[in-house]
Amino acid sequence: MKSHARLPFTRPLGSRDAIARFARYALVLAALTASGCTPSLYAVTPAPPTRVAELRTEVPVFSKNKHHAKLSVGVALGFNCVHGRPCTDMRTTIANPGIVKILPAHLAGLERDAFTRDSTPHSTLVMVGLAPGKTKVRLDTKQGNTIIHVTVLP
Amino acid sequence: MQGPIAVGARIAPTIDLDVRGSGAPSLHLASSRPDVLATDGSYLSARSPGVAAILVSMDDGTVLDFFHLWTVEPSRISLHTLDRDRKRRGEIDDVVELMVGDSIYVTPVIYSGNQELAGSAETTWRIDSPVARILRDGARDRRRVVASAPGRATLQVDALGLKSSFELMVVSR
């Protein structure tokens, strides 16, 4: 059986096989670039016992990252926003403000920049479940925007 | 806080804020579910069973911290004696004997099953014979019982729709 673990540039250029491999890698590169344009969100507080408070990120191959938050009514969830470094100029737009509320927060801590190693204060938000239902939250930052699909459980 | 807050009771939380490199700014408390746990000045009042997040915020709305609190329906109250420093000594489970002029401090403690609940509630105190006087002591759920005449009586307290009582015997000096 032939091995398929070869690098794409090890075959002579011009062959149809090599062109197909180029196309595949270009697509993967484009997908990675597209998903990398959105801020990353991660939870920094736990759920209280018997209640739900979670934030997860879906990383589709050919589109931007999708964030899904799930929390119980009355429960608060703190999360950070980073895009290489902490997000700045954060603004949220909630499709149904009766379901969830988002507030700015201050965590007394610093985040290390992935490239420059500069330390910058965390960019934190607190999400509070107000009523059962589903809604979307658009988070705009100076570094980009993203959508959070929020589900509030009874 | 070691237990949930009793529905109908209230507590005055103590916030010890530790902001790295900073003193405490002006703070406000807000509840994620005022129908479960409402903020009422410096008190938190339990309205119905559930869980609520209490947000500790600055004047501009920035959240500095938050914590989740439970509220549950109480199932019983019991009466406890207090020492002179108003520290609890234990539950009253027998007749209390006092000499005329002596006094004891009494407070109801709220439970759900075997678990003690947090919070203080409005109380109504009754005594079926004038052998002692029941005096307020600066806290709405606490009383000082002063023996005034020899005799026997039942002292009953009502709180949150629940009752508890003990037998009081006053003897002359």
GROMACS .gro file of C-alpha atoms in nm:
model
  327
    1MET     CA    1   0.000   0.000   0.000
    2LYS     CA    2   0.130   0.349  -0.087
    3SER     CA    3   0.196   0.597   0.186
    4HIS     CA    4  -0.007   0.921   0.170
    5ALA     CA    5   0.193   1.095   0.438
    6ARG     CA    6   0.399   1.296   0.190
    7LEU     CA    7   0.435   1.672   0.199
    8PRO     CA    8   0.263   1.854  -0.090
    9PHE     CA    9   0.581   1.991  -0.239
   10THR     CA   10   0.764   1.661  -0.270
   11ARG     CA   11   0.606   1.580  -0.603
   12PRO     CA   12   0.700   1.749  -0.930
   13LEU     CA   13   0.506   2.074  -0.992
   14GLY     CA   14   0.269   2.058  -1.281
   15SER     CA   15   0.117   1.723  -1.208
   16ARG     CA   16  -0.261   1.727  -1.155
   17ASP     CA   17  -0.210   1.565  -0.818
   18ALA     CA   18   0.011   1.849  -0.696
   19ILE     CA   19  -0.235   2.113  -0.815
   20ALA     CA   20  -0.517   1.939  -0.628
   21ARG     CA   21  -0.303   1.930  -0.315
   22PHE     CA   22  -0.226   2.301  -0.352
   23ALA     CA   23  -0.597   2.373  -0.380
   24ARG     CA   24  -0.674   2.172  -0.067
   25TYR     CA   25  -0.406   2.347   0.139
   26ALA     CA   26  -0.516   2.686   0.011
   27LEU     CA   27  -0.868   2.610   0.127
   28VAL     CA   28  -0.748   2.502   0.470
   29LEU     CA   29  -0.537   2.817   0.496
   30ALA     CA   30  -0.835   3.033   0.396
   31ALA     CA   31  -1.055   2.859   0.651
   32LEU     CA   32  -0.801   2.906   0.927
   33THR     CA   33  -0.763   3.272   0.834
   34ALA     CA   34  -1.140   3.323   0.838
   35SER     CA   35  -1.185   3.160   1.178
   36GLY     CA   36  -0.892   3.352   1.319
   37CYS     CA   37  -1.061   3.688   1.251
   38THR     CA   38  -1.300   3.659   1.543
   39PRO     CA   39  -1.223   3.728   1.905
   40SER     CA   40  -1.191   3.426   2.130
   41LEU     CA   41  -1.416   3.400   2.433
   42TYR     CA   42  -1.359   3.177   2.734
   43ALA     CA   43  -1.541   3.135   3.063
   44VAL     CA   44  -1.360   3.237   3.381
   45THR     CA   45  -1.622   3.152   3.644
   46PRO     CA   46  -1.783   2.818   3.731
   47ALA     CA   47  -2.152   2.737   3.746
   48PRO     CA   48  -2.306   2.705   4.091
   49PRO     CA   49  -2.399   2.347   4.189
   50THR     CA   50  -2.701   2.201   4.005
   51ARG     CA   51  -2.709   2.495   3.763
   52VAL     CA   52  -2.561   2.549   3.418
   53ALA     CA   53  -2.317   2.819   3.306
   54GLU     CA   54  -2.101   2.725   3.009
   55LEU     CA   55  -1.945   2.889   2.709
   56ARG     CA   56  -1.807   2.684   2.423
   57THR     CA   57  -1.659   2.768   2.088
   58GLU     CA   58  -1.745   2.592   1.765
   59VAL     CA   59  -1.468   2.611   1.506
   60PRO     CA   60  -1.617   2.550   1.161
   61VAL     CA   61  -1.369   2.489   0.880
   62PHE     CA   62  -1.495   2.747   0.633
   63SER     CA   63  -1.656   3.016   0.848
   64LYS     CA   64  -1.598   3.225   1.157
   65ASN     CA   65  -1.592   3.074   1.503
   66LYS     CA   66  -1.931   3.040   1.668
   67HIS     CA   67  -1.979   3.085   2.039
   68HIS     CA   68  -2.255   2.909   2.229
   69ALA     CA   69  -2.349   3.006   2.583
   70LYS     CA   70  -2.586   2.806   2.796
   71LEU     CA   71  -2.690   2.916   3.143
   72SER     CA   72  -2.969   2.877   3.393
   73VAL     CA   73  -3.208   3.154   3.484
   74GLY     CA   74  -3.059   3.373   3.755
   75VAL     CA   75  -2.707   3.244   3.702
   76ALA     CA   76  -2.415   3.469   3.611
   77LEU     CA   77  -2.118   3.372   3.394
   78GLY     CA   78  -1.797   3.570   3.365
   79PHE     CA   79  -1.597   3.541   3.044
   80ASN     CA   80  -1.289   3.698   2.888
   81CYS     CA   81  -1.245   3.825   2.534
   82VAL     CA   82  -0.907   3.796   2.366
   83HIS     CA   83  -0.778   3.839   2.017
   84GLY     CA   84  -0.405   3.787   2.059
   85ARG     CA   85  -0.441   4.038   2.341
   86PRO     CA   86  -0.744   4.143   2.549
   87CYS     CA   87  -1.024   4.292   2.340
   88THR     CA   88  -1.086   4.665   2.359
   89ASP     CA   89  -1.387   4.889   2.296
   90MET     CA   90  -1.631   4.606   2.363
   91ARG     CA   91  -1.997   4.670   2.283
   92THR     CA   92  -2.281   4.421   2.289
   93THR     CA   93  -2.612   4.417   2.105
   94ILE     CA   94  -2.870   4.169   2.234
   95ALA     CA   95  -3.151   4.056   2.005
   96ASN     CA   96  -3.385   3.989   2.299
   97PRO     CA   97  -3.272   4.180   2.611
   98GLY     CA   98  -3.542   4.011   2.816
   99ILE     CA   99  -3.355   3.680   2.802
  100VAL     CA  100  -3.000   3.775   2.889
  101LYS     CA  101  -2.810   4.073   3.022
  102ILE     CA  102  -2.442   4.145   2.964
  103LEU     CA  103  -2.241   4.378   3.185
  104PRO     CA  104  -1.880   4.497   3.179
  105ALA     CA  105  -1.669   4.350   3.455
  106HIS     CA  106  -1.333   4.404   3.616
  107LEU     CA  107  -1.114   4.113   3.711
  108ALA     CA  108  -0.807   4.216   3.902
  109GLY     CA  109  -0.566   4.036   3.671
  110LEU     CA  110  -0.346   4.073   3.367
  111GLU     CA  111  -0.343   3.887   3.037
  112ARG     CA  112  -0.011   3.820   2.859
  113ASP     CA  113  -0.002   3.913   2.491
  114ALA     CA  114   0.064   3.603   2.282
  115PHE     CA  115   0.322   3.775   2.062
  116THR     CA  116   0.472   4.077   2.237
  117ARG     CA  117   0.445   3.932   2.591
  118ASP     CA  118   0.301   4.266   2.708
  119SER     CA  119   0.068   4.240   3.006
  120THR     CA  120  -0.274   4.399   2.969
  121PRO     CA  121  -0.577   4.391   3.202
  122HIS     CA  122  -0.834   4.123   3.123
  123SER     CA  123  -1.132   4.222   2.910
  124THR     CA  124  -1.417   4.064   3.100
  125LEU     CA  125  -1.791   4.059   3.064
  126VAL     CA  126  -2.059   3.907   3.284
  127MET     CA  127  -2.361   3.738   3.128
  128VAL     CA  128  -2.674   3.696   3.342
  129GLY     CA  129  -2.967   3.468   3.251
  130LEU     CA  130  -3.292   3.658   3.297
  131ALA     CA  131  -3.564   3.439   3.145
  132PRO     CA  132  -3.579   3.104   2.963
  133GLY     CA  133  -3.533   3.125   2.587
  134LYS     CA  134  -3.282   3.169   2.307
  135THR     CA  135  -3.128   3.484   2.171
  136LYS     CA  136  -2.820   3.611   1.990
  137VAL     CA  137  -2.564   3.855   2.122
  138ARG     CA  138  -2.340   4.045   1.886
  139LEU     CA  139  -2.009   4.141   2.045
  140ASP     CA  140  -1.822   4.419   1.868
  141THR     CA  141  -1.465   4.498   1.962
  142LYS     CA  142  -1.189   4.702   1.809
  143GLN     CA  143  -1.027   4.372   1.706
  144GLY     CA  144  -1.333   4.221   1.539
  145ASN     CA  145  -1.680   4.098   1.610
  146THR     CA  146  -1.848   3.772   1.693
  147ILE     CA  147  -2.191   3.628   1.764
  148ILE     CA  148  -2.281   3.444   2.083
  149HIS     CA  149  -2.580   3.211   2.057
  150VAL     CA  150  -2.732   3.217   2.405
  151THR     CA  151  -2.968   2.961   2.555
  152VAL     CA  152  -3.116   3.034   2.896
  153LEU     CA  153  -3.257   2.728   3.070
  154PRO     CA  154  -3.548   2.737   3.318
  155MET     CA  155  -2.282   3.173   5.472
  156GLN     CA  156  -2.331   2.809   5.564
  157GLY     CA  157  -2.687   2.762   5.443
  158PRO     CA  158  -2.950   2.898   5.211
  159ILE     CA  159  -3.157   3.200   5.311
  160ALA     CA  160  -3.503   3.129   5.446
  161VAL     CA  161  -3.783   3.257   5.227
  162GLY     CA  162  -3.935   3.553   5.412
  163ALA     CA  163  -3.613   3.630   5.598
  164ARG     CA  164  -3.340   3.880   5.523
  165ILE     CA  165  -2.966   3.907   5.576
  166ALA     CA  166  -2.719   4.194   5.579
  167PRO     CA  167  -2.423   4.062   5.377
  168THR     CA  168  -2.072   4.170   5.459
  169ILE     CA  169  -1.867   4.238   5.148
  170ASP     CA  170  -1.491   4.209   5.197
  171LEU     CA  171  -1.358   4.320   4.862
  172ASP     CA  172  -0.997   4.253   4.772
  173VAL     CA  173  -0.914   4.440   4.453
  174ARG     CA  174  -0.546   4.392   4.375
  175GLY     CA  175  -0.361   4.722   4.401
  176SER     CA  176  -0.670   4.921   4.492
  177GLY     CA  177  -0.901   5.010   4.776
  178ALA     CA  178  -1.272   4.940   4.753
  179PRO     CA  179  -1.467   5.181   4.532
  180SER     CA  180  -1.832   5.276   4.585
  181LEU     CA  181  -2.031   4.952   4.561
  182HIS     CA  182  -2.387   4.850   4.486
  183LEU     CA  183  -2.559   4.514   4.509
  184ALA     CA  184  -2.798   4.395   4.240
  185SER     CA  185  -2.987   4.069   4.211
  186SER     CA  186  -3.022   3.868   3.891
  187ARG     CA  187  -3.365   3.751   4.014
  188PRO     CA  188  -3.542   4.003   4.238
  189ASP     CA  189  -3.841   3.767   4.249
  190VAL     CA  190  -3.614   3.516   4.431
  191LEU     CA  191  -3.376   3.740   4.623
  192ALA     CA  192  -3.426   4.116   4.632
  193THR     CA  193  -3.175   4.382   4.731
  194ASP     CA  194  -3.329   4.615   4.985
  195GLY     CA  195  -3.082   4.882   5.094
  196SER     CA  196  -2.806   4.695   5.272
  197TYR     CA  197  -3.022   4.382   5.306
  198LEU     CA  198  -3.096   4.084   5.084
  199SER     CA  199  -3.456   3.967   5.122
  200ALA     CA  200  -3.553   3.613   5.020
  201ARG     CA  201  -3.883   3.621   4.831
  202SER     CA  202  -3.922   3.272   4.682
  203PRO     CA  203  -3.723   2.946   4.655
  204GLY     CA  204  -3.446   2.942   4.393
  205VAL     CA  205  -3.099   3.064   4.305
  206ALA     CA  206  -2.997   3.419   4.232
  207ALA     CA  207  -2.668   3.584   4.147
  208ILE     CA  208  -2.581   3.889   4.353
  209LEU     CA  209  -2.370   4.127   4.147
  210VAL     CA  210  -2.131   4.362   4.324
  211SER     CA  211  -2.103   4.662   4.094
  212MET     CA  212  -1.942   5.003   4.081
  213ASP     CA  213  -2.127   5.328   4.013
  214ASP     CA  214  -2.076   5.295   3.636
  215GLY     CA  215  -2.220   4.943   3.631
  216THR     CA  216  -1.889   4.757   3.609
  217VAL     CA  217  -1.920   4.424   3.791
  218LEU     CA  218  -1.637   4.364   4.038
  219ASP     CA  219  -1.758   4.029   4.162
  220PHE     CA  220  -2.065   3.813   4.195
  221PHE     CA  221  -2.182   3.519   4.401
  222HIS     CA  222  -2.478   3.284   4.386
  223LEU     CA  223  -2.715   3.238   4.677
  224TRP     CA  224  -2.991   2.985   4.743
  225THR     CA  225  -3.325   3.053   4.902
  226VAL     CA  226  -3.548   2.778   5.043
  227GLU     CA  227  -3.876   2.752   5.229
  228PRO     CA  228  -3.825   2.702   5.602
  229SER     CA  229  -3.984   2.399   5.765
  230ARG     CA  230  -3.939   2.472   6.137
  231ILE     CA  231  -3.798   2.712   6.390
  232SER     CA  232  -3.641   2.641   6.725
  233LEU     CA  233  -3.557   2.872   7.013
  234HIS     CA  234  -3.200   2.919   7.127
  235THR     CA  235  -3.056   3.099   7.428
  236LEU     CA  236  -2.779   3.357   7.392
  237ASP     CA  237  -2.505   3.464   7.627
  238ARG     CA  238  -2.436   3.824   7.727
  239ASP     CA  239  -2.233   3.877   7.410
  240ARG     CA  240  -2.537   3.755   7.213
  241LYS     CA  241  -2.354   3.440   7.106
  242ARG     CA  242  -2.572   3.133   7.075
  243ARG     CA  243  -2.544   2.883   7.357
  244GLY     CA  244  -2.780   2.615   7.234
  245GLU     CA  245  -3.134   2.507   7.167
  246ILE     CA  246  -3.392   2.517   7.444
  247ASP     CA  247  -3.519   2.162   7.489
  248ASP     CA  248  -3.633   2.168   7.853
  249VAL     CA  249  -3.803   2.394   8.106
  250VAL     CA  250  -3.621   2.721   8.167
  251GLU     CA  251  -3.608   2.820   8.534
  252LEU     CA  252  -3.534   3.176   8.638
  253MET     CA  253  -3.533   3.358   8.968
  254VAL     CA  254  -3.727   3.682   8.988
  255GLY     CA  255  -3.513   3.958   8.837
  256ASP     CA  256  -3.303   3.718   8.625
  257SER     CA  257  -3.317   3.734   8.248
  258ILE     CA  258  -3.218   3.533   7.943
  259TYR     CA  259  -3.172   3.627   7.578
  260VAL     CA  260  -3.367   3.416   7.329
  261THR     CA  261  -3.368   3.401   6.949
  262PRO     CA  262  -3.541   3.178   6.696
  263VAL     CA  263  -3.326   2.976   6.455
  264ILE     CA  264  -3.475   2.879   6.121
  265TYR     CA  265  -3.435   2.534   5.962
  266SER     CA  266  -3.522   2.346   5.647
  267GLY     CA  267  -3.518   1.984   5.757
  268ASN     CA  268  -3.193   1.942   5.948
  269GLN     CA  269  -3.016   2.233   5.780
  270GLU     CA  270  -2.999   2.566   5.953
  271LEU     CA  271  -3.097   2.855   5.729
  272ALA     CA  272  -2.954   3.203   5.715
  273GLY     CA  273  -3.152   3.518   5.775
  274SER     CA  274  -3.359   3.688   6.038
  275ALA     CA  275  -3.735   3.729   6.029
  276GLU     CA  276  -4.004   3.937   6.193
  277THR     CA  277  -4.116   3.763   6.510
  278THR     CA  278  -4.423   3.777   6.733
  279TRP     CA  279  -4.376   3.683   7.098
  280ARG     CA  280  -4.649   3.576   7.341
  281ILE     CA  281  -4.654   3.465   7.702
  282ASP     CA  282  -4.967   3.318   7.856
  283SER     CA  283  -4.903   3.433   8.211
  284PRO     CA  284  -4.746   3.757   8.339
  285VAL     CA  285  -4.452   3.593   8.510
  286ALA     CA  286  -4.196   3.758   8.278
  287ARG     CA  287  -4.157   4.059   8.056
  288ILE     CA  288  -4.040   4.027   7.696
  289LEU     CA  289  -3.815   4.315   7.595
  290ARG     CA  290  -3.675   4.409   7.256
  291ASP     CA  291  -3.299   4.392   7.230
  292GLY     CA  292  -3.210   4.588   6.919
  293ALA     CA  293  -3.252   4.301   6.674
  294ARG     CA  294  -3.591   4.220   6.529
  295ASP     CA  295  -3.572   3.849   6.602
  296ARG     CA  296  -3.407   3.860   6.945
  297ARG     CA  297  -3.568   3.921   7.287
  298ARG     CA  298  -3.464   3.954   7.648
  299VAL     CA  299  -3.696   3.766   7.882
  300VAL     CA  300  -3.694   3.916   8.233
  301ALA     CA  301  -3.854   3.714   8.513
  302SER     CA  302  -4.089   3.940   8.709
  303ALA     CA  303  -4.313   3.722   8.932
  304PRO     CA  304  -4.315   3.363   9.055
  305GLY     CA  305  -4.520   3.122   8.846
  306ARG     CA  306  -4.522   2.912   8.533
  307ALA     CA  307  -4.587   3.016   8.172
  308THR     CA  308  -4.550   2.912   7.813
  309LEU     CA  309  -4.353   3.150   7.593
  310GLN     CA  310  -4.432   3.118   7.223
  311VAL     CA  311  -4.273   3.280   6.918
  312ASP     CA  312  -4.418   3.300   6.566
  313ALA     CA  313  -4.188   3.359   6.268
  314LEU     CA  314  -4.239   3.295   5.896
  315GLY     CA  315  -4.568   3.123   5.975
  316LEU     CA  316  -4.393   2.874   6.205
  317LYS     CA  317  -4.419   2.842   6.582
  318SER     CA  318  -4.196   2.733   6.866
  319SER     CA  319  -4.234   2.756   7.243
  320PHE     CA  320  -4.081   2.664   7.577
  321GLU     CA  321  -4.194   2.636   7.935
  322LEU     CA  322  -4.074   2.906   8.172
  323MET     CA  323  -4.078   2.867   8.550
  324VAL     CA  324  -4.004   3.167   8.771
  325VAL     CA  325  -3.921   3.114   9.135
  326SER     CA  326  -3.889   3.371   9.408
  327ARG     CA  327  -3.550   3.461   9.552
   0.00000   0.00000   0.00000
